[in-house]
PDB file of N, CA and C in Angstrom:
ATOM      1  N   UNK A   1      60.283  42.965 -18.151  1.00 55.00           N
ATOM      2  CA  UNK A   1      59.323  43.301 -17.049  1.00 55.00           C
ATOM      3  C   UNK A   1      59.049  44.756 -16.958  1.00 55.00           C
ATOM      4  N   UNK A   2      60.095  45.596 -16.968  1.00 64.00           N
ATOM      5  CA  UNK A   2      59.910  47.007 -16.777  1.00 64.00           C
ATOM      6  C   UNK A   2      59.078  47.601 -17.936  1.00 64.00           C
ATOM      7  N   UNK A   3      59.219  47.097 -19.114  1.00 69.00           N
ATOM      8  CA  UNK A   3      58.515  47.642 -20.318  1.00 69.00           C
ATOM      9  C   UNK A   3      56.969  47.348 -20.155  1.00 69.00           C
ATOM     10  N   UNK A   4      56.655  46.182 -19.621  1.00 70.00           N
ATOM     11  CA  UNK A   4      55.196  45.865 -19.416  1.00 70.00           C
ATOM     12  C   UNK A   4      54.604  46.776 -18.384  1.00 70.00           C
ATOM     13  N   UNK A   5      55.324  47.060 -17.346  1.00 65.00           N
ATOM     14  CA  UNK A   5      54.875  47.902 -16.335  1.00 65.00           C
ATOM     15  C   UNK A   5      54.613  49.338 -16.793  1.00 65.00           C
ATOM     16  N   UNK A   6      55.500  49.756 -17.664  1.00 65.00           N
ATOM     17  CA  UNK A   6      55.396  51.080 -18.278  1.00 65.00           C
ATOM     18  C   UNK A   6      54.180  51.196 -19.193  1.00 65.00           C
ATOM     19  N   UNK A   7      53.942  50.159 -19.972  1.00 64.00           N
ATOM     20  CA  UNK A   7      52.794  50.117 -20.898  1.00 64.00           C
ATOM     21  C   UNK A   7      51.496  50.106 -20.085  1.00 64.00           C
ATOM     22  N   UNK A   8      51.415  49.370 -18.995  1.00 65.00           N
ATOM     23  CA  UNK A   8      50.231  49.235 -18.241  1.00 65.00           C
ATOM     24  C   UNK A   8      49.906  50.587 -17.552  1.00 65.00           C
ATOM     25  N   UNK A   9      50.886  51.248 -17.107  1.00 62.00           N
ATOM     26  CA  UNK A   9      50.673  52.570 -16.356  1.00 62.00           C
ATOM     27  C   UNK A   9      50.268  53.648 -17.298  1.00 62.00           C
ATOM     28  N   UNK A  10      50.622  53.582 -18.621  1.00 60.00           N
ATOM     29  CA  UNK A  10      50.309  54.646 -19.541  1.00 60.00           C
ATOM     30  C   UNK A  10      49.083  54.411 -20.360  1.00 60.00           C
ATOM     31  N   UNK A  11      48.385  53.324 -20.123  1.00 66.00           N
ATOM     32  CA  UNK A  11      47.182  53.075 -20.893  1.00 66.00           C
ATOM     33  C   UNK A  11      46.062  53.994 -20.460  1.00 66.00           C
ATOM     34  N   UNK A  12      45.279  54.504 -21.475  1.00 72.00           N
ATOM     35  CA  UNK A  12      44.196  55.325 -21.192  1.00 72.00           C
ATOM     36  C   UNK A  12      44.498  56.722 -20.756  1.00 72.00           C
ATOM     37  N   UNK A  13      45.726  57.178 -20.863  1.00 77.00           N
ATOM     38  CA  UNK A  13      46.142  58.486 -20.376  1.00 77.00           C
ATOM     39  C   UNK A  13      46.429  59.392 -21.596  1.00 77.00           C
ATOM     40  N   UNK A  14      45.846  60.572 -21.671  1.00 78.00           N
ATOM     41  CA  UNK A  14      46.034  61.471 -22.760  1.00 78.00           C
ATOM     42  C   UNK A  14      47.206  62.349 -22.474  1.00 78.00           C
ATOM     43  N   UNK A  15      47.817  62.816 -23.560  1.00 83.00           N
ATOM     44  CA  UNK A  15      49.006  63.717 -23.403  1.00 83.00           C
ATOM     45  C   UNK A  15      48.553  65.030 -22.764  1.00 83.00           C
ATOM     46  N   UNK A  16      47.496  65.593 -23.282  1.00 87.00           N
ATOM     47  CA  UNK A  16      47.000  66.894 -22.796  1.00 87.00           C
ATOM     48  C   UNK A  16      45.794  66.742 -21.938  1.00 87.00           C
ATOM     49  N   UNK A  17      45.469  67.763 -21.233  1.00 89.00           N
ATOM     50  CA  UNK A  17      44.255  67.753 -20.353  1.00 89.00           C
ATOM     51  C   UNK A  17      43.077  68.312 -21.187  1.00 89.00           C
ATOM     52  N   UNK A  18      41.923  68.305 -20.520  1.00 91.00           N
ATOM     53  CA  UNK A  18      40.704  68.825 -21.117  1.00 91.00           C
ATOM     54  C   UNK A  18      40.808  70.281 -21.512  1.00 91.00           C
ATOM     55  N   UNK A  19      41.492  71.092 -20.708  1.00 92.00           N
ATOM     56  CA  UNK A  19      41.675  72.479 -20.944  1.00 92.00           C
ATOM     57  C   UNK A  19      42.490  72.683 -22.219  1.00 92.00           C
ATOM     58  N   UNK A  20      43.562  71.894 -22.398  1.00 93.00           N
ATOM     59  CA  UNK A  20      44.393  71.978 -23.548  1.00 93.00           C
ATOM     60  C   UNK A  20      43.604  71.707 -24.832  1.00 93.00           C
ATOM     61  N   UNK A  21      42.846  70.630 -24.814  1.00 94.00           N
ATOM     62  CA  UNK A  21      42.035  70.265 -26.038  1.00 94.00           C
ATOM     63  C   UNK A  21      41.048  71.372 -26.327  1.00 94.00           C
ATOM     64  N   UNK A  22      40.408  72.004 -25.316  1.00 96.00           N
ATOM     65  CA  UNK A  22      39.456  73.105 -25.554  1.00 96.00           C
ATOM     66  C   UNK A  22      40.184  74.188 -26.321  1.00 96.00           C
ATOM     67  N   UNK A  23      41.341  74.644 -25.840  1.00 95.00           N
ATOM     68  CA  UNK A  23      42.090  75.679 -26.506  1.00 95.00           C
ATOM     69  C   UNK A  23      42.571  75.282 -27.853  1.00 95.00           C
ATOM     70  N   UNK A  24      42.959  73.987 -28.052  1.00 96.00           N
ATOM     71  CA  UNK A  24      43.343  73.521 -29.391  1.00 96.00           C
ATOM     72  C   UNK A  24      42.208  73.651 -30.410  1.00 96.00           C
ATOM     73  N   UNK A  25      40.948  73.301 -29.975  1.00 97.00           N
ATOM     74  CA  UNK A  25      39.884  73.396 -30.887  1.00 97.00           C
ATOM     75  C   UNK A  25      39.484  74.902 -31.133  1.00 97.00           C
ATOM     76  N   UNK A  26      39.672  75.742 -30.192  1.00 97.00           N
ATOM     77  CA  UNK A  26      39.364  77.154 -30.342  1.00 97.00           C
ATOM     78  C   UNK A  26      40.344  77.711 -31.413  1.00 97.00           C
ATOM     79  N   UNK A  27      41.601  77.366 -31.213  1.00 98.00           N
ATOM     80  CA  UNK A  27      42.635  77.852 -32.215  1.00 98.00           C
ATOM     81  C   UNK A  27      42.460  77.234 -33.595  1.00 98.00           C
ATOM     82  N   UNK A  28      41.977  76.016 -33.664  1.00 98.00           N
ATOM     83  CA  UNK A  28      41.700  75.451 -34.983  1.00 98.00           C
ATOM     84  C   UNK A  28      40.502  76.147 -35.621  1.00 98.00           C
ATOM     85  N   UNK A  29      39.521  76.550 -34.816  1.00 98.00           N
ATOM     86  CA  UNK A  29      38.369  77.265 -35.385  1.00 98.00           C
ATOM     87  C   UNK A  29      38.808  78.670 -35.945  1.00 98.00           C
ATOM     88  N   UNK A  30      39.669  79.290 -35.148  1.00 98.00           N
ATOM     89  CA  UNK A  30      40.211  80.597 -35.698  1.00 98.00           C
ATOM     90  C   UNK A  30      40.916  80.434 -37.001  1.00 98.00           C
ATOM     91  N   UNK A  31      41.749  79.438 -37.131  1.00 98.00           N
ATOM     92  CA  UNK A  31      42.536  79.183 -38.398  1.00 98.00           C
ATOM     93  C   UNK A  31      41.545  78.846 -39.495  1.00 98.00           C
ATOM     94  N   UNK A  32      40.559  78.040 -39.256  1.00 98.00           N
ATOM     95  CA  UNK A  32      39.588  77.655 -40.301  1.00 98.00           C
ATOM     96  C   UNK A  32      38.841  78.869 -40.736  1.00 98.00           C
ATOM     97  N   UNK A  33      38.365  79.644 -39.832  1.00 97.00           N
ATOM     98  CA  UNK A  33      37.560  80.880 -40.160  1.00 97.00           C
ATOM     99  C   UNK A  33      38.403  81.818 -41.016  1.00 97.00           C
ATOM    100  N   UNK A  34      39.672  81.905 -40.594  1.00 97.00           N
ATOM    101  CA  UNK A  34      40.623  82.829 -41.372  1.00 97.00           C
ATOM    102  C   UNK A  34      40.786  82.376 -42.753  1.00 97.00           C
ATOM    103  N   UNK A  35      41.009  81.086 -42.968  1.00 96.00           N
ATOM    104  CA  UNK A  35      41.192  80.620 -44.338  1.00 96.00           C
ATOM    105  C   UNK A  35      39.858  80.676 -45.162  1.00 96.00           C
ATOM    106  N   UNK A  36      38.716  80.480 -44.522  1.00 95.00           N
ATOM    107  CA  UNK A  36      37.408  80.654 -45.252  1.00 95.00           C
ATOM    108  C   UNK A  36      37.256  82.086 -45.643  1.00 95.00           C
ATOM    109  N   UNK A  37      37.650  83.023 -44.774  1.00 94.00           N
ATOM    110  CA  UNK A  37      37.483  84.477 -45.145  1.00 94.00           C
ATOM    111  C   UNK A  37      38.496  84.846 -46.209  1.00 94.00           C
ATOM    112  N   UNK A  38      39.569  84.142 -46.314  1.00 92.00           N
ATOM    113  CA  UNK A  38      40.543  84.570 -47.323  1.00 92.00           C
ATOM    114  C   UNK A  38      40.273  83.996 -48.688  1.00 92.00           C
ATOM    115  N   UNK A  39      39.332  83.000 -48.750  1.00 90.00           N
ATOM    116  CA  UNK A  39      39.022  82.342 -50.059  1.00 90.00           C
ATOM    117  C   UNK A  39      38.193  83.243 -50.863  1.00 90.00           C
ATOM    118  N   UNK A  40      38.165  82.926 -52.187  1.00 80.00           N
ATOM    119  CA  UNK A  40      37.317  83.662 -53.124  1.00 80.00           C
ATOM    120  C   UNK A  40      37.939  84.849 -53.719  1.00 80.00           C
ATOM    121  N   UNK A  41      37.170  85.679 -54.412  1.00 73.00           N
ATOM    122  CA  UNK A  41      37.624  86.865 -54.971  1.00 73.00           C
ATOM    123  C   UNK A  41      38.310  86.830 -56.289  1.00 73.00           C
ATOM    124  N   UNK A  42      38.338  85.637 -56.843  1.00 74.00           N
ATOM    125  CA  UNK A  42      38.990  85.497 -58.182  1.00 74.00           C
ATOM    126  C   UNK A  42      38.029  85.850 -59.307  1.00 74.00           C
ATOM    127  N   UNK A  43      38.586  85.921 -60.493  1.00 74.00           N
ATOM    128  CA  UNK A  43      37.740  86.268 -61.688  1.00 74.00           C
ATOM    129  C   UNK A  43      37.744  85.062 -62.601  1.00 74.00           C
ATOM    130  N   UNK A  44      36.585  84.751 -63.228  1.00 79.00           N
ATOM    131  CA  UNK A  44      36.601  83.640 -64.143  1.00 79.00           C
ATOM    132  C   UNK A  44      37.329  84.017 -65.497  1.00 79.00           C
ATOM    133  N   UNK A  45      37.328  85.259 -65.866  1.00 82.00           N
ATOM    134  CA  UNK A  45      37.898  85.676 -67.062  1.00 82.00           C
ATOM    135  C   UNK A  45      39.312  86.252 -66.692  1.00 82.00           C
ATOM    136  N   UNK A  46      40.414  85.763 -67.229  1.00 81.00           N
ATOM    137  CA  UNK A  46      41.743  86.186 -66.833  1.00 81.00           C
ATOM    138  C   UNK A  46      42.014  87.623 -67.449  1.00 81.00           C
ATOM    139  N   UNK A  47      41.226  88.116 -68.322  1.00 84.00           N
ATOM    140  CA  UNK A  47      41.437  89.460 -68.922  1.00 84.00           C
ATOM    141  C   UNK A  47      40.712  90.561 -68.062  1.00 84.00           C
ATOM    142  N   UNK A  48      39.913  90.142 -67.102  1.00 83.00           N
ATOM    143  CA  UNK A  48      39.181  91.047 -66.311  1.00 83.00           C
ATOM    144  C   UNK A  48      39.786  91.079 -64.899  1.00 83.00           C
ATOM    145  N   UNK A  49      40.152  92.258 -64.430  1.00 82.00           N
ATOM    146  CA  UNK A  49      40.705  92.412 -63.125  1.00 82.00           C
ATOM    147  C   UNK A  49      39.557  92.644 -62.036  1.00 82.00           C
ATOM    148  N   UNK A  50      39.691  91.868 -60.962  1.00 79.00           N
ATOM    149  CA  UNK A  50      38.657  91.949 -59.957  1.00 79.00           C
ATOM    150  C   UNK A  50      39.257  92.598 -58.716  1.00 79.00           C
ATOM    151  N   UNK A  51      38.788  93.759 -58.337  1.00 83.00           N
ATOM    152  CA  UNK A  51      39.320  94.495 -57.171  1.00 83.00           C
ATOM    153  C   UNK A  51      39.054  93.816 -55.848  1.00 83.00           C
ATOM    154  N   UNK A  52      38.146  92.830 -55.780  1.00 81.00           N
ATOM    155  CA  UNK A  52      37.740  92.253 -54.519  1.00 81.00           C
ATOM    156  C   UNK A  52      38.816  91.452 -53.835  1.00 81.00           C
ATOM    157  N   UNK A  53      39.863  91.096 -54.579  1.00 83.00           N
ATOM    158  CA  UNK A  53      41.003  90.351 -53.963  1.00 83.00           C
ATOM    159  C   UNK A  53      41.777  91.268 -52.974  1.00 83.00           C
ATOM    160  N   UNK A  54      41.670  92.564 -53.094  1.00 87.00           N
ATOM    161  CA  UNK A  54      42.354  93.519 -52.215  1.00 87.00           C
ATOM    162  C   UNK A  54      41.357  94.053 -51.116  1.00 87.00           C
ATOM    163  N   UNK A  55      40.266  93.396 -50.826  1.00 90.00           N
ATOM    164  CA  UNK A  55      39.395  93.824 -49.774  1.00 90.00           C
ATOM    165  C   UNK A  55      40.017  93.738 -48.412  1.00 90.00           C
ATOM    166  N   UNK A  56      39.519  94.570 -47.496  1.00 92.00           N
ATOM    167  CA  UNK A  56      40.037  94.568 -46.096  1.00 92.00           C
ATOM    168  C   UNK A  56      39.935  93.242 -45.423  1.00 92.00           C
ATOM    169  N   UNK A  57      38.868  92.527 -45.761  1.00 93.00           N
ATOM    170  CA  UNK A  57      38.653  91.182 -45.192  1.00 93.00           C
ATOM    171  C   UNK A  57      39.743  90.225 -45.542  1.00 93.00           C
ATOM    172  N   UNK A  58      40.172  90.234 -46.839  1.00 93.00           N
ATOM    173  CA  UNK A  58      41.193  89.259 -47.342  1.00 93.00           C
ATOM    174  C   UNK A  58      42.619  89.738 -46.975  1.00 93.00           C
ATOM    175  N   UNK A  59      42.840  90.955 -46.850  1.00 93.00           N
ATOM    176  CA  UNK A  59      44.213  91.481 -46.629  1.00 93.00           C
ATOM    177  C   UNK A  59      44.486  91.625 -45.133  1.00 93.00           C
ATOM    178  N   UNK A  60      43.596  92.087 -44.350  1.00 96.00           N
ATOM    179  CA  UNK A  60      43.849  92.324 -42.907  1.00 96.00           C
ATOM    180  C   UNK A  60      43.208  91.336 -41.942  1.00 96.00           C
ATOM    181  N   UNK A  61      41.892  91.129 -42.096  1.00 96.00           N
ATOM    182  CA  UNK A  61      41.174  90.309 -41.123  1.00 96.00           C
ATOM    183  C   UNK A  61      41.503  88.840 -41.184  1.00 96.00           C
ATOM    184  N   UNK A  62      41.468  88.216 -42.346  1.00 96.00           N
ATOM    185  CA  UNK A  62      41.754  86.811 -42.452  1.00 96.00           C
ATOM    186  C   UNK A  62      43.119  86.412 -42.026  1.00 96.00           C
ATOM    187  N   UNK A  63      44.218  87.066 -42.449  1.00 97.00           N
ATOM    188  CA  UNK A  63      45.547  86.703 -41.981  1.00 97.00           C
ATOM    189  C   UNK A  63      45.721  86.955 -40.474  1.00 97.00           C
ATOM    190  N   UNK A  64      45.066  87.987 -39.891  1.00 97.00           N
ATOM    191  CA  UNK A  64      45.139  88.280 -38.481  1.00 97.00           C
ATOM    192  C   UNK A  64      44.486  87.049 -37.710  1.00 97.00           C
ATOM    193  N   UNK A  65      43.308  86.600 -38.211  1.00 98.00           N
ATOM    194  CA  UNK A  65      42.658  85.418 -37.544  1.00 98.00           C
ATOM    195  C   UNK A  65      43.473  84.198 -37.608  1.00 98.00           C
ATOM    196  N   UNK A  66      44.176  83.980 -38.748  1.00 98.00           N
ATOM    197  CA  UNK A  66      45.072  82.783 -38.855  1.00 98.00           C
ATOM    198  C   UNK A  66      46.209  82.881 -37.948  1.00 98.00           C
ATOM    199  N   UNK A  67      46.823  84.002 -37.797  1.00 98.00           N
ATOM    200  CA  UNK A  67      47.979  84.192 -36.963  1.00 98.00           C
ATOM    201  C   UNK A  67      47.545  84.035 -35.457  1.00 98.00           C
ATOM    202  N   UNK A  68      46.397  84.660 -35.208  1.00 98.00           N
ATOM    203  CA  UNK A  68      45.903  84.507 -33.838  1.00 98.00           C
ATOM    204  C   UNK A  68      45.592  83.021 -33.479  1.00 98.00           C
ATOM    205  N   UNK A  69      45.035  82.292 -34.468  1.00 98.00           N
ATOM    206  CA  UNK A  69      44.782  80.906 -34.256  1.00 98.00           C
ATOM    207  C   UNK A  69      46.028  80.100 -33.977  1.00 98.00           C
ATOM    208  N   UNK A  70      47.097  80.434 -34.713  1.00 98.00           N
ATOM    209  CA  UNK A  70      48.430  79.751 -34.429  1.00 98.00           C
ATOM    210  C   UNK A  70      48.945  80.147 -33.101  1.00 98.00           C
ATOM    211  N   UNK A  71      48.790  81.380 -32.700  1.00 98.00           N
ATOM    212  CA  UNK A  71      49.212  81.750 -31.328  1.00 98.00           C
ATOM    213  C   UNK A  71      48.426  81.037 -30.282  1.00 98.00           C
ATOM    214  N   UNK A  72      47.111  80.794 -30.439  1.00 97.00           N
ATOM    215  CA  UNK A  72      46.306  80.067 -29.535  1.00 97.00           C
ATOM    216  C   UNK A  72      46.718  78.654 -29.491  1.00 97.00           C
ATOM    217  N   UNK A  73      47.122  78.051 -30.612  1.00 97.00           N
ATOM    218  CA  UNK A  73      47.668  76.702 -30.674  1.00 97.00           C
ATOM    219  C   UNK A  73      48.905  76.493 -29.848  1.00 97.00           C
ATOM    220  N   UNK A  74      49.784  77.498 -29.933  1.00 97.00           N
ATOM    221  CA  UNK A  74      51.056  77.438 -29.193  1.00 97.00           C
ATOM    222  C   UNK A  74      50.741  77.551 -27.732  1.00 97.00           C
ATOM    223  N   UNK A  75      49.793  78.404 -27.309  1.00 96.00           N
ATOM    224  CA  UNK A  75      49.391  78.602 -25.940  1.00 96.00           C
ATOM    225  C   UNK A  75      48.778  77.269 -25.447  1.00 96.00           C
ATOM    226  N   UNK A  76      47.943  76.612 -26.199  1.00 95.00           N
ATOM    227  CA  UNK A  76      47.248  75.372 -25.860  1.00 95.00           C
ATOM    228  C   UNK A  76      48.292  74.264 -25.615  1.00 95.00           C
ATOM    229  N   UNK A  77      49.377  74.210 -26.404  1.00 94.00           N
ATOM    230  CA  UNK A  77      50.349  73.225 -26.281  1.00 94.00           C
ATOM    231  C   UNK A  77      51.235  73.435 -25.008  1.00 94.00           C
ATOM    232  N   UNK A  78      51.546  74.659 -24.734  1.00 94.00           N
ATOM    233  CA  UNK A  78      52.394  75.000 -23.621  1.00 94.00           C
ATOM    234  C   UNK A  78      51.590  75.096 -22.261  1.00 94.00           C
ATOM    235  N   UNK A  79      50.281  75.147 -22.327  1.00 91.00           N
ATOM    236  CA  UNK A  79      49.474  75.207 -21.103  1.00 91.00           C
ATOM    237  C   UNK A  79      49.580  74.035 -20.205  1.00 91.00           C
ATOM    238  N   UNK A  80      49.814  74.261 -18.928  1.00 87.00           N
ATOM    239  CA  UNK A  80      49.953  73.146 -18.005  1.00 87.00           C
ATOM    240  C   UNK A  80      48.643  72.941 -17.294  1.00 87.00           C
ATOM    241  N   UNK A  81      47.863  71.861 -17.589  1.00 77.00           N
ATOM    242  CA  UNK A  81      46.565  71.725 -17.032  1.00 77.00           C
ATOM    243  C   UNK A  81      46.576  71.297 -15.588  1.00 77.00           C
ATOM    244  N   UNK A  82      47.704  70.784 -15.123  1.00 77.00           N
ATOM    245  CA  UNK A  82      47.869  70.302 -13.716  1.00 77.00           C
ATOM    246  C   UNK A  82      48.120  71.531 -12.752  1.00 77.00           C
ATOM    247  N   UNK A  83      48.438  72.623 -13.288  1.00 75.00           N
ATOM    248  CA  UNK A  83      48.851  73.793 -12.392  1.00 75.00           C
ATOM    249  C   UNK A  83      47.721  74.130 -11.464  1.00 75.00           C
ATOM    250  N   UNK A  84      46.427  74.260 -11.943  1.00 65.00           N
ATOM    251  CA  UNK A  84      45.349  74.633 -11.088  1.00 65.00           C
ATOM    252  C   UNK A  84      44.967  73.502 -10.147  1.00 65.00           C
ATOM    253  N   UNK A  85      45.024  72.222 -10.606  1.00 58.00           N
ATOM    254  CA  UNK A  85      44.632  71.198  -9.631  1.00 58.00           C
ATOM    255  C   UNK A  85      45.627  71.019  -8.503  1.00 58.00           C
ATOM    256  N   UNK A  86      46.925  71.360  -8.696  1.00 57.00           N
ATOM    257  CA  UNK A  86      47.900  71.231  -7.662  1.00 57.00           C
ATOM    258  C   UNK A  86      47.688  72.346  -6.615  1.00 57.00           C
ATOM    259  N   UNK A  87      47.315  73.523  -7.116  1.00 54.00           N
ATOM    260  CA  UNK A  87      47.132  74.658  -6.161  1.00 54.00           C
ATOM    261  C   UNK A  87      45.908  74.525  -5.323  1.00 54.00           C
ATOM    262  N   UNK A  88      44.876  73.771  -5.816  1.00 55.00           N
ATOM    263  CA  UNK A  88      43.620  73.560  -5.112  1.00 55.00           C
ATOM    264  C   UNK A  88      43.824  72.571  -3.973  1.00 55.00           C
ATOM    265  N   UNK A  89      44.778  71.717  -4.020  1.00 51.00           N
ATOM    266  CA  UNK A  89      44.970  70.657  -3.037  1.00 51.00           C
ATOM    267  C   UNK A  89      45.595  71.102  -1.800  1.00 51.00           C
TER     268      UNK A  89
END
């Protein structure tokens, strides 16, 4: 009996709030943009060295965006969406 009651009360309820999902998608976008900026720069001929793999965009900007995205993901997971609604009441 207790298990049925628990299943009924938890139906249709998400783990995170709307605010959490917004931040999760923002973090995911940062990570995706970082990996897109990191891509490319290779050479078709293995005997030819291509300097573009050491560009500022691939060495500094892209990894910074990826790490920022992971930080945003952690923030989104730890964010308490009920904190504001409790203080408004």
